[in-house]
Amino acid sequence: MTADLQQAAELDQMGPVDYLVVAFPTDRMTGEAFPMLIDLVERGIIRILDLAFFRKDADGTVTTLSQVDLERMKVLEAALFEGAASGLLGMDDVGEAAEALEPGTAAAVLVYENVWATPFAIALRRSGGQVVGSGHIPVQALVAALDAVEAQESGDAAPAGSAG
């Protein structure tokens, strides 16, 4: 019982937790983004709770990649993400993410706490607030929306001197 109360108190002191699934062609796994991820952690902006990598072969076989596999592939040093396994991310989650992958692709699933938002989240909880919805807008969707607005605006602008 005491452990449950302590865990509840710890959770009450956390910032919002999000997840991200990023897919990319297997042959383009370079690890280029990892220094930026490490920077976010080191600056206290996020805290990695779980991180899993997997690939889907041409025949549809899904393989979970260990950090040693990634190190061997020269994608990242295994030591960088040692201990990033809170248990929130299960094999069912990885399997669900893998279903969305095309054969010949790899993916990373990242579960992270938004440490930067912790004081805000705590204040909301103290005042009885709770998140009832949230979302994410991909950059591609923003570009498409802006293009649509621009096309509509250029279509609405009637040429000077024309009868409406």
GROMACS .gro file of C-alpha atoms in nm:
model
  164
    1MET     CA    1   0.000   0.000   0.000
    2THR     CA    2   0.280   0.242   0.089
    3ALA     CA    3   0.450   0.167  -0.245
    4ASP     CA    4   0.124   0.248  -0.428
    5LEU     CA    5   0.095   0.583  -0.247
    6GLN     CA    6   0.458   0.666  -0.322
    7GLN     CA    7   0.413   0.576  -0.690
    8ALA     CA    8   0.097   0.789  -0.710
    9ALA     CA    9   0.282   1.083  -0.554
   10GLU     CA   10   0.568   1.042  -0.802
   11LEU     CA   11   0.328   1.028  -1.097
   12ASP     CA   12   0.157   1.341  -0.969
   13GLN     CA   13   0.492   1.520  -1.001
   14MET     CA   14   0.547   1.425  -1.367
   15GLY     CA   15   0.502   1.626  -1.679
   16PRO     CA   16   0.290   1.509  -1.972
   17VAL     CA   17   0.403   1.182  -2.130
   18ASP     CA   18   0.397   1.141  -2.508
   19TYR     CA   19   0.507   0.883  -2.757
   20LEU     CA   20   0.645   0.905  -3.107
   21VAL     CA   21   0.680   0.639  -3.376
   22VAL     CA   22   0.926   0.729  -3.650
   23ALA     CA   23   0.965   0.509  -3.958
   24PHE     CA   24   1.243   0.528  -4.215
   25PRO     CA   25   1.399   0.310  -4.487
   26THR     CA   26   1.625   0.046  -4.329
   27ASP     CA   27   1.917   0.142  -4.550
   28ARG     CA   28   1.902   0.502  -4.426
   29MET     CA   29   1.945   0.435  -4.054
   30THR     CA   30   2.229   0.676  -3.981
   31GLY     CA   31   2.168   0.782  -3.622
   32GLU     CA   32   2.199   1.147  -3.727
   33ALA     CA   33   1.910   1.258  -3.503
   34PHE     CA   34   2.038   1.091  -3.185
   35PRO     CA   35   2.274   1.371  -3.080
   36MET     CA   36   1.972   1.606  -3.087
   37LEU     CA   37   1.772   1.363  -2.874
   38ILE     CA   38   2.060   1.340  -2.626
   39ASP     CA   39   2.076   1.720  -2.617
   40LEU     CA   40   1.705   1.739  -2.526
   41VAL     CA   41   1.765   1.496  -2.240
   42GLU     CA   42   2.079   1.669  -2.117
   43ARG     CA   43   1.905   2.009  -2.114
   44GLY     CA   44   1.617   1.865  -1.910
   45ILE     CA   45   1.356   1.925  -2.178
   46ILE     CA   46   1.251   1.560  -2.199
   47ARG     CA   47   1.316   1.238  -2.012
   48ILE     CA   48   1.320   0.916  -2.210
   49LEU     CA   49   1.098   0.655  -2.049
   50ASP     CA   50   1.111   0.388  -2.321
   51LEU     CA   51   1.290   0.351  -2.651
   52ALA     CA   52   1.253   0.054  -2.885
   53PHE     CA   53   1.377  -0.012  -3.238
   54PHE     CA   54   1.252  -0.268  -3.485
   55ARG     CA   55   1.253  -0.345  -3.855
   56LYS     CA   56   1.018  -0.512  -4.096
   57ASP     CA   57   1.193  -0.728  -4.353
   58ALA     CA   58   1.082  -0.769  -4.714
   59ASP     CA   59   0.896  -1.091  -4.620
   60GLY     CA   60   0.704  -0.908  -4.344
   61THR     CA   61   0.906  -1.053  -4.055
   62VAL     CA   62   0.937  -0.805  -3.767
   63THR     CA   63   1.260  -0.805  -3.568
   64THR     CA   64   1.317  -0.603  -3.253
   65LEU     CA   65   1.662  -0.447  -3.268
   66SER     CA   66   1.866  -0.445  -2.951
   67GLN     CA   67   2.092  -0.157  -2.871
   68VAL     CA   68   2.383  -0.390  -2.943
   69ASP     CA   69   2.238  -0.452  -3.293
   70LEU     CA   70   2.219  -0.078  -3.348
   71GLU     CA   71   2.573  -0.030  -3.225
   72ARG     CA   72   2.692  -0.306  -3.459
   73MET     CA   73   2.511  -0.131  -3.744
   74LYS     CA   74   2.696   0.186  -3.642
   75VAL     CA   75   2.366   0.369  -3.577
   76LEU     CA   76   2.432   0.460  -3.214
   77GLU     CA   77   2.632   0.368  -2.908
   78ALA     CA   78   2.438   0.120  -2.695
   79ALA     CA   79   2.542   0.296  -2.375
   80LEU     CA   80   2.359   0.615  -2.475
   81PHE     CA   81   2.015   0.469  -2.409
   82GLU     CA   82   2.091   0.205  -2.151
   83GLY     CA   83   1.808   0.183  -1.901
   84ALA     CA   84   1.549   0.351  -2.123
   85ALA     CA   85   1.289   0.087  -2.046
   86SER     CA   86   1.020   0.192  -1.798
   87GLY     CA   87   0.790  -0.092  -1.896
   88LEU     CA   88   0.526   0.140  -2.043
   89LEU     CA   89   0.609   0.017  -2.394
   90GLY     CA   90   0.520  -0.349  -2.439
   91MET     CA   91   0.564  -0.596  -2.720
   92ASP     CA   92   0.196  -0.547  -2.810
   93ASP     CA   93   0.271  -0.178  -2.871
   94VAL     CA   94   0.571  -0.260  -3.087
   95GLY     CA   95   0.362  -0.514  -3.279
   96GLU     CA   96   0.089  -0.257  -3.340
   97ALA     CA   97   0.343  -0.003  -3.465
   98ALA     CA   98   0.504  -0.269  -3.686
   99GLU     CA   99   0.172  -0.338  -3.858
  100ALA     CA  100   0.177   0.015  -3.999
  101LEU     CA  101   0.527  -0.029  -4.145
  102GLU     CA  102   0.598  -0.111  -4.506
  103PRO     CA  103   0.836  -0.403  -4.565
  104GLY     CA  104   1.197  -0.285  -4.582
  105THR     CA  105   1.153  -0.015  -4.321
  106ALA     CA  106   1.264   0.033  -3.964
  107ALA     CA  107   1.111   0.230  -3.680
  108ALA     CA  108   1.184   0.372  -3.341
  109VAL     CA  109   0.919   0.406  -3.072
  110LEU     CA  110   1.000   0.669  -2.813
  111VAL     CA  111   0.801   0.726  -2.494
  112TYR     CA  112   0.909   1.044  -2.318
  113GLU     CA  113   0.812   1.281  -2.041
  114ASN     CA  114   0.788   1.649  -2.129
  115VAL     CA  115   0.994   1.768  -1.833
  116TRP     CA  116   0.968   2.130  -1.948
  117ALA     CA  117   0.591   2.117  -1.883
  118THR     CA  118   0.608   1.961  -1.535
  119PRO     CA  119   0.536   2.281  -1.333
  120PHE     CA  120   0.242   2.362  -1.561
  121ALA     CA  121   0.104   2.006  -1.535
  122ILE     CA  122   0.136   2.004  -1.155
  123ALA     CA  123  -0.046   2.338  -1.131
  124LEU     CA  124  -0.326   2.207  -1.353
  125ARG     CA  125  -0.365   1.892  -1.141
  126ARG     CA  126  -0.371   2.095  -0.817
  127SER     CA  127  -0.656   2.304  -0.953
  128GLY     CA  128  -0.850   1.995  -1.059
  129GLY     CA  129  -0.767   2.027  -1.425
  130GLN     CA  130  -0.723   1.723  -1.643
  131VAL     CA  131  -0.634   1.674  -2.005
  132VAL     CA  132  -0.942   1.567  -2.197
  133GLY     CA  133  -0.782   1.574  -2.539
  134SER     CA  134  -0.452   1.625  -2.709
  135GLY     CA  135  -0.302   1.569  -3.049
  136HIS     CA  136  -0.016   1.618  -3.283
  137ILE     CA  137  -0.014   1.789  -3.620
  138PRO     CA  138   0.255   1.652  -3.855
  139VAL     CA  139   0.457   1.909  -4.049
  140GLN     CA  140   0.329   1.761  -4.375
  141ALA     CA  141  -0.029   1.839  -4.265
  142LEU     CA  142   0.069   2.199  -4.181
  143VAL     CA  143   0.229   2.243  -4.524
  144ALA     CA  144  -0.080   2.100  -4.695
  145ALA     CA  145  -0.312   2.327  -4.495
  146LEU     CA  146  -0.104   2.637  -4.573
  147ASP     CA  147  -0.094   2.542  -4.942
  148ALA     CA  148  -0.473   2.505  -4.942
  149VAL     CA  149  -0.521   2.845  -4.778
  150GLU     CA  150  -0.283   3.006  -5.027
  151ALA     CA  151  -0.463   2.842  -5.320
  152GLN     CA  152  -0.800   2.956  -5.187
  153GLU     CA  153  -0.676   3.313  -5.134
  154SER     CA  154  -0.531   3.333  -5.484
  155GLY     CA  155  -0.856   3.191  -5.624
  156ASP     CA  156  -1.068   3.439  -5.426
  157ALA     CA  157  -0.875   3.740  -5.551
  158ALA     CA  158  -1.072   3.853  -5.853
  159PRO     CA  159  -0.870   4.037  -6.118
  160ALA     CA  160  -0.908   4.415  -6.112
  161GLY     CA  161  -1.185   4.545  -6.336
  162SER     CA  162  -1.368   4.212  -6.363
  163ALA     CA  163  -1.739   4.191  -6.299
  164GLY     CA  164  -1.833   3.978  -5.996
   0.00000   0.00000   0.00000
